Amino acid sequence: MRAVRLTAATAVATVAALTAVTGCTEKSDSKDKGSDAVKVTATDDSCKVSATSFPAGHVKLAVENKGSKVTEVYVLFPDDRIVTERENIAPGTKANITAEIKAGDYEIACKPGMTGKGIRQKVKATGGKAAAKRDPRLDKAVAEYRTYTQAQADETLPKVKKFTDAIRKGDVEAAKKAYADSRIGWERTEPVAESFGDIDPKVDVREDGLEDGQDPKTDWTGWHRLEKSLWKDGKIGSREKELATLLDKDLKDWQNRVGKALITPTSMANGAKELLDEVATGKVTGEEEAYSHTDLVDFKANVEGAEKAYDLLKPVATENDAALTKELDRQFAALNKLLDEYREDKKSYDFTSYDKVGEADRKELSDAVNALAEPLSKLAAAVVVK
């Protein structure tokens, strides 16, 4: 789910949550902010970079949001495919991003308010075609993660068809039962799907994430459009049946393309952090599944996807920063234990409906996410060969 436009009511709460996730980054990651980092200063109407040319390889971005809006920072290929990103950078906070970038032309984009195409600066990574130095174990991790993401896509399509078949038959209750399960594989690997740029807005955007000028009646497609029809409207019409078939088509495109995604050790690590940000700003707040209240299913899938990437990178990360992986092990275990309290058994995805989770319990979940997200933000730096 791409970050959405914030309403006045949710902006304050979101900024508070994001400050909890990112506010400590400035202090704890300060050792990474050397002269070799490209500084990115974001405001509400500018995106300044300290260098428009830098050596290819492991590139550090030191981001500071001096604006009044939550922002995102992307490194993009010329065709808008995503090299790396960091979403949900709260006003007045800093974030460090470590990414593996090959020689070539790119754009750095800041997105104040997390909408639109962003304010962009053209940059160049120099140094020929040599790849960044990489531990051979990380090549194995990338290969295994690529297999994992493809398997998640392959397993998702039949589950989606069960959901969309029910819609085409006009069976509201059967569609409701199939809805959450159809989303698990997507949620586990969402950063890879988002890296293509064009698929996520078709299948996973919420109504409040539509761009200015888009009409919800004609331009809103995907899971959440169908979710609203099923739970709020309680009916299936010809439009919903058309959207079900379109969802099949768009997710088939995802399945066909996911094996070609650009995946590096640092993109795996940054993607794991993105998944925790997704939880912090959508699932914990209850905004992601506003009608079905199946947020905890998405929540668990996001955590599983983040943990998979971490587990594959852990052998190298442990050698470089044993204290970090010890803390990550502890925080993943704590968060998983807490989530288990909301389902009948560890093999079940029958989670408590999120509208029945009280404010105190939501805060406990949010605190556990924040406790994991902070050390997870350091994982990319820990897999860079010393």
Short mmCIF file of C-alpha atoms in Angstrom, two decimals:
data_model
loop_
_atom_site.label_atom_id
_atom_site.label_comp_id
_atom_site.label_asym_id
_atom_site.label_seq_id
_atom_site.Cartn_x
_atom_site.Cartn_y
_atom_site.Cartn_z
CA MET A 1 0.00 0.00 0.00
CA ARG A 2 1.55 3.26 -1.07
CA ALA A 3 1.54 5.91 1.62
CA VAL A 4 -1.62 7.98 1.47
CA ARG A 5 -2.67 11.57 1.68
CA LEU A 6 -3.12 12.48 5.35
CA THR A 7 -6.28 14.08 6.60
CA ALA A 8 -6.02 16.70 9.33
CA ALA A 9 -7.45 14.23 11.81
CA THR A 10 -4.87 11.54 11.13
CA ALA A 11 -1.84 13.73 10.48
CA VAL A 12 -1.07 14.49 14.12
CA ALA A 13 -1.35 10.86 15.19
CA THR A 14 0.71 9.68 12.24
CA VAL A 15 3.48 12.20 12.85
CA ALA A 16 3.61 11.15 16.50
CA ALA A 17 3.93 7.50 15.52
CA LEU A 18 6.57 8.21 12.92
CA THR A 19 8.59 10.31 15.32
CA ALA A 20 8.64 7.31 17.62
CA VAL A 21 9.92 5.16 14.76
CA THR A 22 12.38 7.58 13.20
CA GLY A 23 13.17 10.17 15.85
CA CYS A 24 15.90 8.09 17.47
CA THR A 25 17.60 7.52 14.12
CA GLU A 26 19.35 10.87 14.24
CA LYS A 27 21.28 10.01 17.39
CA SER A 28 21.85 6.30 16.96
CA ASP A 29 22.94 6.48 13.34
CA SER A 30 25.07 9.60 13.58
CA LYS A 31 28.24 7.55 13.20
CA ASP A 32 27.18 6.74 9.62
CA LYS A 33 26.94 10.36 8.58
CA GLY A 34 30.38 10.97 7.25
CA SER A 35 31.56 13.13 4.40
CA ASP A 36 30.91 10.18 2.08
CA ALA A 37 27.14 10.45 2.59
CA VAL A 38 24.97 12.29 0.07
CA LYS A 39 22.89 14.68 2.13
CA VAL A 40 19.24 15.05 1.10
CA THR A 41 17.37 17.96 2.65
CA ALA A 42 13.61 17.84 2.13
CA THR A 43 11.17 20.67 2.76
CA ASP A 44 7.57 21.19 1.73
CA ASP A 45 8.65 22.67 -1.61
CA SER A 46 12.25 21.57 -2.23
CA CYS A 47 14.55 18.56 -2.39
CA LYS A 48 18.21 19.54 -2.12
CA VAL A 49 21.08 17.09 -2.56
CA SER A 50 24.65 17.78 -1.52
CA ALA A 51 26.12 16.02 -4.57
CA THR A 52 24.64 15.31 -7.99
CA SER A 53 27.48 12.91 -8.81
CA PHE A 54 28.86 10.19 -6.55
CA PRO A 55 30.76 6.89 -6.85
CA ALA A 56 28.71 3.81 -7.64
CA GLY A 57 28.63 1.02 -5.07
CA HIS A 58 27.30 1.24 -1.55
CA VAL A 59 25.85 4.73 -1.36
CA LYS A 60 24.75 6.40 1.86
CA LEU A 61 21.96 8.97 1.88
CA ALA A 62 21.63 11.16 4.97
CA VAL A 63 18.07 12.50 4.81
CA GLU A 64 16.67 15.35 6.86
CA ASN A 65 13.06 16.49 6.69
CA LYS A 66 12.97 20.20 7.44
CA GLY A 67 9.41 20.57 6.19
CA SER A 68 6.09 20.48 7.99
CA LYS A 69 4.79 17.37 6.20
CA VAL A 70 5.65 13.69 6.39
CA THR A 71 7.83 12.95 3.38
CA GLU A 72 9.34 10.11 1.36
CA VAL A 73 12.70 9.92 -0.42
CA TYR A 74 13.32 7.72 -3.45
CA VAL A 75 16.22 6.88 -5.72
CA LEU A 76 14.64 6.17 -9.10
CA PHE A 77 15.74 4.83 -12.45
CA PRO A 78 14.89 7.10 -15.43
CA ASP A 79 11.80 4.94 -16.09
CA ASP A 80 10.58 5.44 -12.49
CA ARG A 81 11.46 1.98 -11.24
CA ILE A 82 12.56 2.20 -7.63
CA VAL A 83 16.18 1.55 -6.64
CA THR A 84 15.60 2.31 -2.97
CA GLU A 85 13.24 4.34 -0.86
CA ARG A 86 12.42 5.43 2.64
CA GLU A 87 8.81 6.30 3.32
CA ASN A 88 7.20 8.08 6.25
CA ILE A 89 9.98 10.44 7.33
CA ALA A 90 8.33 12.69 9.89
CA PRO A 91 8.89 16.46 10.09
CA GLY A 92 11.99 17.38 12.05
CA THR A 93 13.53 13.91 11.83
CA LYS A 94 16.47 12.36 10.03
CA ALA A 95 16.95 8.99 8.38
CA ASN A 96 19.94 7.23 6.88
CA ILE A 97 19.61 4.98 3.84
CA THR A 98 22.31 2.62 2.59
CA ALA A 99 21.75 1.32 -0.94
CA GLU A 100 23.68 -0.59 -3.57
CA ILE A 101 23.64 1.57 -6.71
CA LYS A 102 25.27 0.71 -10.02
CA ALA A 103 26.82 3.28 -12.34
CA GLY A 104 24.23 5.22 -14.31
CA ASP A 105 21.75 8.07 -14.32
CA TYR A 106 19.10 8.34 -11.60
CA GLU A 107 16.75 10.78 -9.91
CA ILE A 108 16.39 11.48 -6.21
CA ALA A 109 12.80 12.40 -5.40
CA CYS A 110 11.30 13.88 -2.24
CA LYS A 111 7.54 13.57 -1.81
CA PRO A 112 6.20 16.04 0.78
CA GLY A 113 2.83 14.86 1.96
CA MET A 114 3.65 11.46 0.41
CA THR A 115 1.74 12.18 -2.81
CA GLY A 116 2.45 12.88 -6.45
CA LYS A 117 5.62 12.32 -8.44
CA GLY A 118 7.74 14.30 -6.03
CA ILE A 119 10.32 17.07 -6.30
CA ARG A 120 13.20 15.58 -8.26
CA GLN A 121 16.92 16.07 -8.71
CA LYS A 122 18.91 14.33 -11.43
CA VAL A 123 22.00 12.52 -10.14
CA LYS A 124 24.68 10.25 -11.56
CA ALA A 125 26.50 7.28 -10.06
CA THR A 126 29.98 7.08 -11.58
CA GLY A 127 32.75 4.50 -11.77
CA GLY A 128 32.08 2.21 -14.69
CA LYS A 129 30.06 -0.96 -14.50
CA ALA A 130 31.80 -2.58 -11.52
CA ALA A 131 29.37 -3.84 -8.92
CA ALA A 132 29.72 -3.11 -5.24
CA LYS A 133 31.90 -5.57 -3.36
CA ARG A 134 29.66 -8.29 -1.95
CA ASP A 135 30.08 -11.25 0.37
CA PRO A 136 29.22 -14.44 -1.62
CA ARG A 137 26.76 -15.38 1.13
CA LEU A 138 24.77 -12.29 0.23
CA ASP A 139 24.46 -13.47 -3.37
CA LYS A 140 22.93 -16.65 -1.95
CA ALA A 141 20.60 -14.57 0.23
CA VAL A 142 19.44 -12.57 -2.79
CA ALA A 143 18.83 -15.74 -4.80
CA GLU A 144 16.82 -17.30 -1.99
CA TYR A 145 14.82 -14.12 -1.46
CA ARG A 146 14.06 -13.93 -5.18
CA THR A 147 12.74 -17.51 -5.00
CA TYR A 148 10.66 -16.53 -1.96
CA THR A 149 9.07 -13.51 -3.64
CA GLN A 150 8.21 -15.53 -6.73
CA ALA A 151 6.68 -18.29 -4.60
CA GLN A 152 4.55 -15.73 -2.75
CA ALA A 153 3.23 -14.40 -6.05
CA ASP A 154 2.61 -17.88 -7.41
CA GLU A 155 0.71 -18.90 -4.27
CA THR A 156 -1.31 -15.68 -4.23
CA LEU A 157 -2.95 -16.01 -7.65
CA PRO A 158 -5.13 -19.06 -6.79
CA LYS A 159 -6.21 -17.40 -3.54
CA VAL A 160 -7.13 -14.25 -5.43
CA LYS A 161 -9.10 -16.27 -7.95
CA LYS A 162 -11.13 -17.80 -5.11
CA PHE A 163 -11.91 -14.25 -3.98
CA THR A 164 -12.70 -12.89 -7.44
CA ASP A 165 -14.72 -15.97 -8.45
CA ALA A 166 -16.97 -15.34 -5.47
CA ILE A 167 -17.46 -11.75 -6.58
CA ARG A 168 -18.27 -12.79 -10.13
CA LYS A 169 -20.87 -15.18 -8.71
CA GLY A 170 -22.34 -12.39 -6.60
CA ASP A 171 -21.62 -14.27 -3.35
CA VAL A 172 -20.85 -11.55 -0.80
CA GLU A 173 -20.19 -13.87 2.15
CA ALA A 174 -17.84 -16.17 0.22
CA ALA A 175 -15.93 -13.14 -1.07
CA LYS A 176 -15.58 -11.77 2.47
CA LYS A 177 -14.19 -15.09 3.69
CA ALA A 178 -11.60 -15.19 0.89
CA TYR A 179 -10.54 -11.54 1.04
CA ALA A 180 -7.86 -11.48 3.77
CA ASP A 181 -6.21 -14.72 2.68
CA SER A 182 -5.88 -13.40 -0.88
CA ARG A 183 -3.67 -10.55 0.37
CA ILE A 184 -1.09 -12.41 2.50
CA GLY A 185 1.52 -13.09 -0.21
CA TRP A 186 1.29 -9.51 -1.46
CA GLU A 187 1.73 -8.09 2.03
CA ARG A 188 4.77 -10.28 2.72
CA THR A 189 6.61 -8.97 -0.35
CA GLU A 190 5.05 -5.55 -0.86
CA PRO A 191 8.30 -3.55 -1.27
CA VAL A 192 9.29 -5.71 -4.26
CA ALA A 193 5.87 -5.23 -5.84
CA GLU A 194 6.05 -1.48 -5.20
CA SER A 195 9.46 -1.26 -6.88
CA PHE A 196 7.78 -1.48 -10.29
CA GLY A 197 5.87 1.73 -9.59
CA ASP A 198 2.73 1.02 -11.61
CA ILE A 199 1.21 -2.12 -10.09
CA ASP A 200 0.60 -1.04 -6.49
CA PRO A 201 -1.68 1.91 -7.39
CA LYS A 202 -3.85 -0.47 -9.41
CA VAL A 203 -4.30 -3.19 -6.82
CA ASP A 204 -3.68 -1.85 -3.30
CA VAL A 205 -4.48 1.85 -3.11
CA ARG A 206 -7.02 3.11 -0.58
CA GLU A 207 -9.55 5.75 -1.47
CA ASP A 208 -7.63 8.38 0.48
CA GLY A 209 -4.51 7.48 -1.51
CA LEU A 210 -5.94 8.53 -4.88
CA GLU A 211 -4.15 11.40 -6.54
CA ASP A 212 -5.75 14.81 -7.06
CA GLY A 213 -8.09 14.67 -10.03
CA GLN A 214 -8.79 10.95 -9.77
CA ASP A 215 -12.44 9.99 -9.44
CA PRO A 216 -13.14 7.14 -6.99
CA LYS A 217 -16.08 6.04 -9.14
CA THR A 218 -13.95 5.45 -12.22
CA ASP A 219 -10.28 5.49 -11.19
CA TRP A 220 -10.29 3.51 -7.95
CA THR A 221 -9.50 -0.17 -8.53
CA GLY A 222 -8.09 -3.13 -6.60
CA TRP A 223 -8.64 -4.90 -3.32
CA HIS A 224 -9.75 -1.95 -1.21
CA ARG A 225 -12.34 -0.78 -3.72
CA LEU A 226 -13.88 -4.26 -3.55
CA GLU A 227 -13.49 -4.32 0.23
CA LYS A 228 -15.65 -1.22 0.50
CA SER A 229 -18.36 -2.75 -1.69
CA LEU A 230 -18.43 -5.96 0.32
CA TRP A 231 -18.39 -4.58 3.85
CA LYS A 232 -19.87 -1.09 3.59
CA ASP A 233 -22.29 -1.44 0.70
CA GLY A 234 -22.96 -5.15 1.19
CA LYS A 235 -23.60 -5.76 -2.48
CA ILE A 236 -21.94 -6.78 -5.72
CA GLY A 237 -22.86 -5.13 -9.01
CA SER A 238 -21.57 -5.24 -12.55
CA ARG A 239 -18.79 -2.76 -11.74
CA GLU A 240 -17.48 -4.96 -8.92
CA LYS A 241 -17.43 -7.98 -11.23
CA GLU A 242 -15.42 -5.98 -13.77
CA LEU A 243 -13.00 -4.90 -11.04
CA ALA A 244 -12.58 -8.50 -9.89
CA THR A 245 -11.44 -9.53 -13.36
CA LEU A 246 -9.16 -6.49 -13.55
CA LEU A 247 -7.59 -7.47 -10.21
CA ASP A 248 -6.84 -10.93 -11.62
CA LYS A 249 -5.18 -9.33 -14.63
CA ASP A 250 -3.10 -6.83 -12.67
CA LEU A 251 -1.87 -9.45 -10.20
CA LYS A 252 -0.98 -11.77 -13.06
CA ASP A 253 1.22 -8.94 -14.32
CA TRP A 254 2.84 -8.79 -10.86
CA GLN A 255 3.43 -12.55 -10.92
CA ASN A 256 5.07 -12.35 -14.34
CA ARG A 257 7.34 -9.45 -13.41
CA VAL A 258 8.35 -10.20 -9.81
CA GLY A 259 11.13 -12.56 -10.88
CA LYS A 260 12.76 -9.70 -12.81
CA ALA A 261 12.77 -7.24 -9.92
CA LEU A 262 16.00 -5.55 -8.93
CA ILE A 263 16.98 -7.14 -5.61
CA THR A 264 20.17 -6.44 -3.67
CA PRO A 265 21.12 -7.16 -0.05
CA THR A 266 20.51 -3.54 0.86
CA SER A 267 17.15 -3.45 -0.92
CA MET A 268 16.14 -6.52 1.08
CA ALA A 269 17.15 -4.79 4.30
CA ASN A 270 15.49 -1.51 3.38
CA GLY A 271 12.39 -3.41 2.27
CA ALA A 272 12.16 -5.08 5.68
CA LYS A 273 12.16 -1.64 7.28
CA GLU A 274 9.49 -0.47 4.81
CA LEU A 275 7.25 -3.34 5.87
CA LEU A 276 7.47 -2.20 9.49
CA ASP A 277 6.67 1.35 8.40
CA GLU A 278 3.61 -0.03 6.61
CA VAL A 279 2.50 -1.57 9.89
CA ALA A 280 3.16 1.60 11.87
CA THR A 281 1.25 3.92 9.56
CA GLY A 282 -1.57 1.71 8.27
CA LYS A 283 -2.19 -1.48 10.17
CA VAL A 284 -1.75 -0.26 13.75
CA THR A 285 -3.95 2.75 13.04
CA GLY A 286 -6.72 0.60 11.55
CA GLU A 287 -6.75 2.64 8.33
CA GLU A 288 -5.53 -0.10 5.97
CA GLU A 289 -8.58 -2.35 6.25
CA ALA A 290 -11.12 0.30 7.20
CA TYR A 291 -14.15 -1.79 6.26
CA SER A 292 -13.12 -5.43 6.77
CA HIS A 293 -11.02 -4.80 9.91
CA THR A 294 -8.65 -7.58 8.85
CA ASP A 295 -5.64 -5.38 9.65
CA LEU A 296 -3.97 -7.96 11.88
CA VAL A 297 -3.73 -10.42 8.97
CA ASP A 298 -1.85 -7.80 6.94
CA PHE A 299 0.16 -6.90 10.05
CA LYS A 300 1.34 -10.48 10.54
CA ALA A 301 2.17 -10.89 6.84
CA ASN A 302 4.25 -7.70 6.87
CA VAL A 303 6.20 -8.94 9.88
CA GLU A 304 6.73 -12.35 8.27
CA GLY A 305 8.08 -10.73 5.11
CA ALA A 306 10.44 -8.51 7.08
CA GLU A 307 11.65 -11.44 9.16
CA LYS A 308 12.29 -13.55 6.05
CA ALA A 309 14.57 -10.89 4.58
CA TYR A 310 16.33 -10.47 7.93
CA ASP A 311 16.87 -14.22 8.40
CA LEU A 312 18.54 -14.49 4.99
CA LEU A 313 20.84 -11.54 5.72
CA LYS A 314 21.53 -12.46 9.34
CA PRO A 315 24.75 -14.51 8.91
CA VAL A 316 26.62 -11.57 7.40
CA ALA A 317 24.93 -8.96 9.58
CA THR A 318 25.91 -10.90 12.70
CA GLU A 319 29.59 -10.84 11.75
CA ASN A 320 29.45 -7.10 11.15
CA ASP A 321 27.19 -6.15 14.08
CA ALA A 322 26.41 -8.95 16.53
CA ALA A 323 24.73 -6.59 18.98
CA LEU A 324 22.30 -5.49 16.28
CA THR A 325 21.20 -8.98 15.31
CA LYS A 326 20.83 -9.94 18.96
CA GLU A 327 18.48 -7.00 19.42
CA LEU A 328 16.58 -7.80 16.23
CA ASP A 329 16.10 -11.41 17.34
CA ARG A 330 14.71 -10.17 20.63
CA GLN A 331 12.35 -7.63 19.09
CA PHE A 332 11.03 -9.97 16.37
CA ALA A 333 10.30 -12.59 19.03
CA ALA A 334 8.52 -10.05 21.23
CA LEU A 335 6.35 -8.74 18.40
CA ASN A 336 5.44 -12.22 17.18
CA LYS A 337 4.53 -13.29 20.71
CA LEU A 338 2.27 -10.25 21.05
CA LEU A 339 0.55 -10.94 17.73
CA ASP A 340 -0.07 -14.54 18.77
CA GLU A 341 -2.34 -13.24 21.51
CA TYR A 342 -4.81 -12.15 18.83
CA ARG A 343 -5.25 -15.52 17.09
CA GLU A 344 -6.41 -18.97 18.12
CA ASP A 345 -3.20 -20.83 17.23
CA LYS A 346 0.14 -20.10 15.59
CA LYS A 347 -0.84 -21.76 12.30
CA SER A 348 -4.08 -19.85 11.95
CA TYR A 349 -4.68 -16.54 10.21
CA ASP A 350 -7.98 -16.09 12.04
CA PHE A 351 -7.06 -12.92 13.87
CA THR A 352 -9.27 -10.79 16.07
CA SER A 353 -11.24 -8.21 14.10
CA TYR A 354 -9.28 -4.99 14.57
CA ASP A 355 -12.33 -2.91 15.49
CA LYS A 356 -12.46 -5.02 18.65
CA VAL A 357 -8.89 -4.12 19.66
CA GLY A 358 -8.96 -1.29 22.20
CA GLU A 359 -6.79 1.81 22.26
CA ALA A 360 -4.50 0.52 25.02
CA ASP A 361 -3.86 -2.71 23.11
CA ARG A 362 -3.27 -0.80 19.88
CA LYS A 363 -0.68 1.31 21.66
CA GLU A 364 1.02 -1.84 22.95
CA LEU A 365 1.19 -3.16 19.37
CA SER A 366 2.47 0.19 18.13
CA ASP A 367 5.19 0.30 20.78
CA ALA A 368 6.33 -3.21 19.81
CA VAL A 369 6.50 -2.21 16.14
CA ASN A 370 8.50 0.90 16.96
CA ALA A 371 10.89 -1.11 19.12
CA LEU A 372 11.64 -3.38 16.15
CA ALA A 373 11.66 -0.69 13.46
CA GLU A 374 14.48 1.32 15.04
CA PRO A 375 17.16 -1.42 14.97
CA LEU A 376 15.80 -2.72 11.66
CA SER A 377 16.65 0.63 10.09
CA LYS A 378 20.34 -0.25 10.68
CA LEU A 379 20.26 -3.62 8.92
CA ALA A 380 21.24 -2.31 5.47
CA ALA A 381 24.44 -0.77 6.84
CA ALA A 382 25.22 -4.02 8.65
CA VAL A 383 25.26 -6.09 5.43
CA VAL A 384 27.72 -3.81 3.66
CA VAL A 385 31.14 -5.48 3.46
CA LYS A 386 33.50 -3.78 5.89
#
